[in-house]
Short mmCIF file of N, CA and C in Angstrom, two decimals:
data_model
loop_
_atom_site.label_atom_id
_atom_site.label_comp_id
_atom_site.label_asym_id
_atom_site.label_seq_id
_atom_site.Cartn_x
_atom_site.Cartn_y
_atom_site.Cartn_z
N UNK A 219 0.82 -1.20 0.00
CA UNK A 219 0.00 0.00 0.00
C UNK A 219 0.86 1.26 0.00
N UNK A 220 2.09 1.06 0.53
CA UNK A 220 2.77 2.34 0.76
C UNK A 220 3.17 2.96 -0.55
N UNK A 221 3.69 1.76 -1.64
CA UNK A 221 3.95 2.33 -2.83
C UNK A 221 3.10 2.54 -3.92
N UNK A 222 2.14 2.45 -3.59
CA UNK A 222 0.78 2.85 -4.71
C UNK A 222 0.86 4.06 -4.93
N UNK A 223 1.18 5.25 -4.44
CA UNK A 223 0.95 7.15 -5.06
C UNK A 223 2.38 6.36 -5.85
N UNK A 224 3.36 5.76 -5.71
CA UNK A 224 4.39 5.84 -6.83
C UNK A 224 4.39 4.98 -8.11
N UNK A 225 3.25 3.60 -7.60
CA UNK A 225 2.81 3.17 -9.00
C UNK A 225 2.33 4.24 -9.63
N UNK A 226 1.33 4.94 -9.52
CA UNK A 226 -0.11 5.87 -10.06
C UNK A 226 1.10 6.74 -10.83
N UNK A 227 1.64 7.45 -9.72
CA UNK A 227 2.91 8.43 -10.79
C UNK A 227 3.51 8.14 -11.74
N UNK A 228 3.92 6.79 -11.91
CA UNK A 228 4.76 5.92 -13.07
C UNK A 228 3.94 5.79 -14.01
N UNK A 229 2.52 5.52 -13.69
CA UNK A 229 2.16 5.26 -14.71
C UNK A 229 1.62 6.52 -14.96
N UNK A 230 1.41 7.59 -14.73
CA UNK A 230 0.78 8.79 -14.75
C UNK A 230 1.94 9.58 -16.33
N UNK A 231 3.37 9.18 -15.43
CA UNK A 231 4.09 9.68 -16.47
C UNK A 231 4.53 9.02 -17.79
N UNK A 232 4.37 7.37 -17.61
CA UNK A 232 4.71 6.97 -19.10
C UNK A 232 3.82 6.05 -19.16
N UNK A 233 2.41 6.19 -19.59
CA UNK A 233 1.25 5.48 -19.40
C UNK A 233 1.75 5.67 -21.39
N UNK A 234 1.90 6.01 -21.99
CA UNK A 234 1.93 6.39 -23.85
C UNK A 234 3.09 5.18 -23.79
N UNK A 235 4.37 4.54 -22.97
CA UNK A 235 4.96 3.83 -23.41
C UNK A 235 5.41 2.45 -22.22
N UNK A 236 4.93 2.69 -21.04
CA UNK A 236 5.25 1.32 -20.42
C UNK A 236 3.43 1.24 -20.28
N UNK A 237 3.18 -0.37 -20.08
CA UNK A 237 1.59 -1.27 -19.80
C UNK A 237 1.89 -1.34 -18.56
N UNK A 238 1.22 -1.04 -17.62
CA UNK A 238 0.95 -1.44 -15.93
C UNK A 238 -0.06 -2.94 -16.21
N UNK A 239 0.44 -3.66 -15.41
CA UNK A 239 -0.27 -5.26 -14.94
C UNK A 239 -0.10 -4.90 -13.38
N UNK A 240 -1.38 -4.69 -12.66
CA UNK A 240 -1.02 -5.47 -11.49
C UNK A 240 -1.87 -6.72 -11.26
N UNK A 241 -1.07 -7.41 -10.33
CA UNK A 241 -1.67 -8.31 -9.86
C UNK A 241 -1.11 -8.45 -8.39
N UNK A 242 -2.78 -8.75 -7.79
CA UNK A 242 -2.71 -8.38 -6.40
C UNK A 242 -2.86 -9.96 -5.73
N UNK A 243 -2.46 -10.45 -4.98
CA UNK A 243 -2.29 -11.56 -4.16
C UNK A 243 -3.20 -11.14 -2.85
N UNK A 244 -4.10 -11.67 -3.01
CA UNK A 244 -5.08 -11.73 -1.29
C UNK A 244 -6.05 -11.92 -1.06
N UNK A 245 -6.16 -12.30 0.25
CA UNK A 245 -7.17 -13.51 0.90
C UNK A 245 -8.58 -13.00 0.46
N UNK A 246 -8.57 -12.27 0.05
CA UNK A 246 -10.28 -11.45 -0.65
C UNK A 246 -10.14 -10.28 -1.39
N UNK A 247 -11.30 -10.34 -2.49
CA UNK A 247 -10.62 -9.29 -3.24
C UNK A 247 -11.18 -7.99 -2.66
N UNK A 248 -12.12 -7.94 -1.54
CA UNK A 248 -12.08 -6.52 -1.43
C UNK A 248 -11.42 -5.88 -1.14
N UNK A 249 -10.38 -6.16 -0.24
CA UNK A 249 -9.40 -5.19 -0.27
C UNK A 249 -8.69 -4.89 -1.27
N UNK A 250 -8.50 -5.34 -1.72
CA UNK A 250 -8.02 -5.34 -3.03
C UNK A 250 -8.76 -3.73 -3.84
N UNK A 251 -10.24 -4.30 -3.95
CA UNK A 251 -10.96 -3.17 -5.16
C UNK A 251 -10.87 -1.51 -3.47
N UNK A 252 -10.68 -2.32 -2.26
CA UNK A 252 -10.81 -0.45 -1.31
C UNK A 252 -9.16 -0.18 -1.99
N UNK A 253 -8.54 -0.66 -2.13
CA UNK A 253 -6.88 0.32 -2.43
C UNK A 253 -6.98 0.53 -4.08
N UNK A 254 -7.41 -0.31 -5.17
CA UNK A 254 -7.05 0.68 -6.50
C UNK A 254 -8.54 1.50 -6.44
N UNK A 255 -9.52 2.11 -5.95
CA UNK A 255 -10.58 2.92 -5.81
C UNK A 255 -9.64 3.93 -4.72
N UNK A 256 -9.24 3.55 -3.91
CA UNK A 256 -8.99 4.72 -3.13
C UNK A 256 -7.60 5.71 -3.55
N UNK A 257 -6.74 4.36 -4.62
CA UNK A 257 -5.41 5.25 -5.21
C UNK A 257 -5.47 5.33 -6.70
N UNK A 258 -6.71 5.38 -6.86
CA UNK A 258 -6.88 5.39 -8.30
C UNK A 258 -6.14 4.54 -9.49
N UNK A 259 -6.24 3.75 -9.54
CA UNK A 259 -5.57 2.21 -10.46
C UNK A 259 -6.52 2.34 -11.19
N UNK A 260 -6.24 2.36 -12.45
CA UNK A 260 -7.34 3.36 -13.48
C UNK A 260 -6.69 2.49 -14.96
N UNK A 261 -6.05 1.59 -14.58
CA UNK A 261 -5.11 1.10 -16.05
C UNK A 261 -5.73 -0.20 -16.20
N UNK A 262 -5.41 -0.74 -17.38
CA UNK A 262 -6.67 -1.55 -18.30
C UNK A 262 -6.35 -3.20 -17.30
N UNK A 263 -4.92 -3.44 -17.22
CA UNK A 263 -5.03 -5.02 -16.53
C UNK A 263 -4.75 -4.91 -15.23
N UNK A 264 -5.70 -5.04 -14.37
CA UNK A 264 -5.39 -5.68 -13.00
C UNK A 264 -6.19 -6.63 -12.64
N UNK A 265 -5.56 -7.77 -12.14
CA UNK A 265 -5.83 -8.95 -11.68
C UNK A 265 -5.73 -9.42 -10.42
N UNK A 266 -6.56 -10.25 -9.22
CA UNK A 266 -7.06 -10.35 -8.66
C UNK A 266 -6.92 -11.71 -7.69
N UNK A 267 -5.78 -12.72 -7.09
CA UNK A 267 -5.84 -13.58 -7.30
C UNK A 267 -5.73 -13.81 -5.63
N UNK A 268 -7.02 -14.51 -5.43
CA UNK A 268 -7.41 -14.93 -3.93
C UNK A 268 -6.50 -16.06 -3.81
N UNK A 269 -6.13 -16.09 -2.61
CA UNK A 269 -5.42 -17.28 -1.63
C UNK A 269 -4.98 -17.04 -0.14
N UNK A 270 -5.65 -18.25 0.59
CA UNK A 270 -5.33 -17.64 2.04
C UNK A 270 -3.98 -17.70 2.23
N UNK A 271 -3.15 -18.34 1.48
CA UNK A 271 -1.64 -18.01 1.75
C UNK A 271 -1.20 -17.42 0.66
N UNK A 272 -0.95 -15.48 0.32
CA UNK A 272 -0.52 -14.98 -0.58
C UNK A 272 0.57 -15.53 -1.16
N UNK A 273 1.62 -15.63 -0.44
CA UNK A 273 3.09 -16.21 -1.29
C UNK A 273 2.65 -17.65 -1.73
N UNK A 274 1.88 -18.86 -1.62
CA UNK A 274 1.88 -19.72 -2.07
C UNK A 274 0.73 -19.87 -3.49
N UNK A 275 0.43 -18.84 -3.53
CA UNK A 275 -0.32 -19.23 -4.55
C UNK A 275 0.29 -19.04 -6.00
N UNK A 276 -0.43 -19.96 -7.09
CA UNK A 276 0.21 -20.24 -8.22
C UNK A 276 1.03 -19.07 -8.78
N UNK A 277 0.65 -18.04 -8.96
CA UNK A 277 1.42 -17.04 -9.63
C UNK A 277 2.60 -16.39 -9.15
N UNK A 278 2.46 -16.55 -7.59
CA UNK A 278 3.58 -16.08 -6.68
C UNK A 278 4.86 -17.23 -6.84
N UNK A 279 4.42 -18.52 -7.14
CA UNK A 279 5.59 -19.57 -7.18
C UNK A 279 6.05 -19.66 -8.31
N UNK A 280 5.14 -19.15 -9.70
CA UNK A 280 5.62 -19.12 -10.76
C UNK A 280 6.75 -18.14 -11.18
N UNK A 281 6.45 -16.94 -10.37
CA UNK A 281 7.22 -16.06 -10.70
C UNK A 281 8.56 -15.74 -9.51
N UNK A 282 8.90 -16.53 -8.34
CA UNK A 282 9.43 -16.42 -7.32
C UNK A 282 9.53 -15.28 -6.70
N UNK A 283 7.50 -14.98 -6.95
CA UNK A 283 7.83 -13.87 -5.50
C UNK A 283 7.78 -14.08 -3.93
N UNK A 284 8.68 -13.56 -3.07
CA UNK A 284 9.11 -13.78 -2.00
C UNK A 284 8.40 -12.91 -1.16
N UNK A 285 8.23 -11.84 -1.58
CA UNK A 285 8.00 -10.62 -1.03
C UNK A 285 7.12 -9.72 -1.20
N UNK A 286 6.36 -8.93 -0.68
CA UNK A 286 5.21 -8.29 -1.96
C UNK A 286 5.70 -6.72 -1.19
N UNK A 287 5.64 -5.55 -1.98
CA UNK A 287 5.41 -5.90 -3.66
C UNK A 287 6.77 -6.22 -4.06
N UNK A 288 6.38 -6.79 -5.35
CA UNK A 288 7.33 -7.45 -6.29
C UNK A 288 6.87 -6.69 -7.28
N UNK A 289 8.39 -6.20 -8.16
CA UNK A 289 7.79 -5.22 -9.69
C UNK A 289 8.86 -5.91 -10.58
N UNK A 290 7.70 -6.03 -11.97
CA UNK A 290 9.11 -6.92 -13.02
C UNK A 290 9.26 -6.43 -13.74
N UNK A 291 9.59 -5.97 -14.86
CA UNK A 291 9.85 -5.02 -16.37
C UNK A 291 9.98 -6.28 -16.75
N UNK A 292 8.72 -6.49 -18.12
CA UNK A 292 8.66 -7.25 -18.78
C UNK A 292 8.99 -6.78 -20.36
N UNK A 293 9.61 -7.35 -21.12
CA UNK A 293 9.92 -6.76 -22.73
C UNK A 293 8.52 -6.54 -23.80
N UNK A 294 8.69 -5.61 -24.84
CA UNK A 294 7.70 -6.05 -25.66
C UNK A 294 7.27 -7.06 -26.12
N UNK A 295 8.84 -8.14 -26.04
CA UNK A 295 8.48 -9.47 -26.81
C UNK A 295 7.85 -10.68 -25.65
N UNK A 296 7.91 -9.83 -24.58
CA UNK A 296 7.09 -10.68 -23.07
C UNK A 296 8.37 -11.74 -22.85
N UNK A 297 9.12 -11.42 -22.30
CA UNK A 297 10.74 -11.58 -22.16
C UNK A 297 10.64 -11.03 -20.60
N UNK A 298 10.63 -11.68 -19.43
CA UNK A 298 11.20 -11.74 -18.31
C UNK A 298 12.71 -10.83 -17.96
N UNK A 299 12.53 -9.61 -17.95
CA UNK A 299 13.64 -8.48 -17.75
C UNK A 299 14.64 -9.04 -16.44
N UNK A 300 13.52 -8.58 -15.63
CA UNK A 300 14.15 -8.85 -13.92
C UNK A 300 13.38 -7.84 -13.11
N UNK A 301 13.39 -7.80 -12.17
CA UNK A 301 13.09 -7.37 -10.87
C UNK A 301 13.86 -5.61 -10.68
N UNK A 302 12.86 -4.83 -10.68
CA UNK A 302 13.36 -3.02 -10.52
C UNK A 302 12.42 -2.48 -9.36
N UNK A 303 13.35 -1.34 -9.02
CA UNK A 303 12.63 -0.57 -8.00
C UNK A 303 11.39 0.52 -9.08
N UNK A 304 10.85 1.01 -8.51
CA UNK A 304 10.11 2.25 -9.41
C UNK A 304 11.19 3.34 -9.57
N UNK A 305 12.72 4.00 -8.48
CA UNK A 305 13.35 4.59 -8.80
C UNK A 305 14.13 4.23 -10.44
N UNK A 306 14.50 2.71 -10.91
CA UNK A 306 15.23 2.48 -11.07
C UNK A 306 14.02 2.14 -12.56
N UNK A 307 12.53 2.12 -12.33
CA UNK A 307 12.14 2.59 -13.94
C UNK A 307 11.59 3.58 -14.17
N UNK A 308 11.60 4.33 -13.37
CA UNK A 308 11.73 6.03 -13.65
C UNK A 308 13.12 6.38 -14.54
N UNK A 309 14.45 5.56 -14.01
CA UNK A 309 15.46 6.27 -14.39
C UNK A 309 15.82 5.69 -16.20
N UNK A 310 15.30 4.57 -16.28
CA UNK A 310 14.75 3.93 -18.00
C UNK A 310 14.14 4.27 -18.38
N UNK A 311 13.42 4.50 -18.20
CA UNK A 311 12.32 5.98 -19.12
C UNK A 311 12.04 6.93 -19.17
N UNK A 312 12.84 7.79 -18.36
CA UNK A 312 12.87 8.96 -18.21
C UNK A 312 14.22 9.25 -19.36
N UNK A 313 15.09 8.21 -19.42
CA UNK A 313 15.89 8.23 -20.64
C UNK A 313 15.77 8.38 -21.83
N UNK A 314 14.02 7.08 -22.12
CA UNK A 314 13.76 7.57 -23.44
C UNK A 314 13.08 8.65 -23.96
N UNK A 315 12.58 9.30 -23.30
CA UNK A 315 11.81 10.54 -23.45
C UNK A 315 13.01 11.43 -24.10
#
């Protein structure tokens, strides 16, 4: 929750060239829909994926997240980049501009 005003900003500023996916891990989705309504998550894919144990569920083991949040830069060609801070894709696209 803490880093949601810095998702919204990221995508606020290069919404014309990076796709936001989130996907939220938790035991119900309402919490889920009170935090992107209350921080405005306004971008076309977010996904939703209930489990009473967040880290064990399928998508969290697929992708070895450990930790939440977890952020990945994925390629155009959907190519597994790696793991970035939001400082650190601010500082990649703020390049290409």
């Amino acid at each position: 929750m803490r880093e949601s005003p810095q998702l919204v900003s990221i995508y606020d500023s290069y919404a014309n060239n990076l796709v936001i996916v989130t996907i939220a891990l938790e035991k119900d989705d309402k919490t889920w829909r009170k935090a992107a309504d209350k921080f405005g998550f306004v971008w076309k894919h977010q996904i939703v994926e209930e489990n009473q144990f967040v880290l064990m569920s399928s998508i969290a083991r697929k992708y070895g997240v450990t930790e939440i949040p977890a952020k990945f830069l994925i390629s155009p060609n959907g190519e597994l980049m790696g793991r970035y801070s939001f400082k650190k894709i601010d500082s990649l696209f703020s390049l290409k501009e």
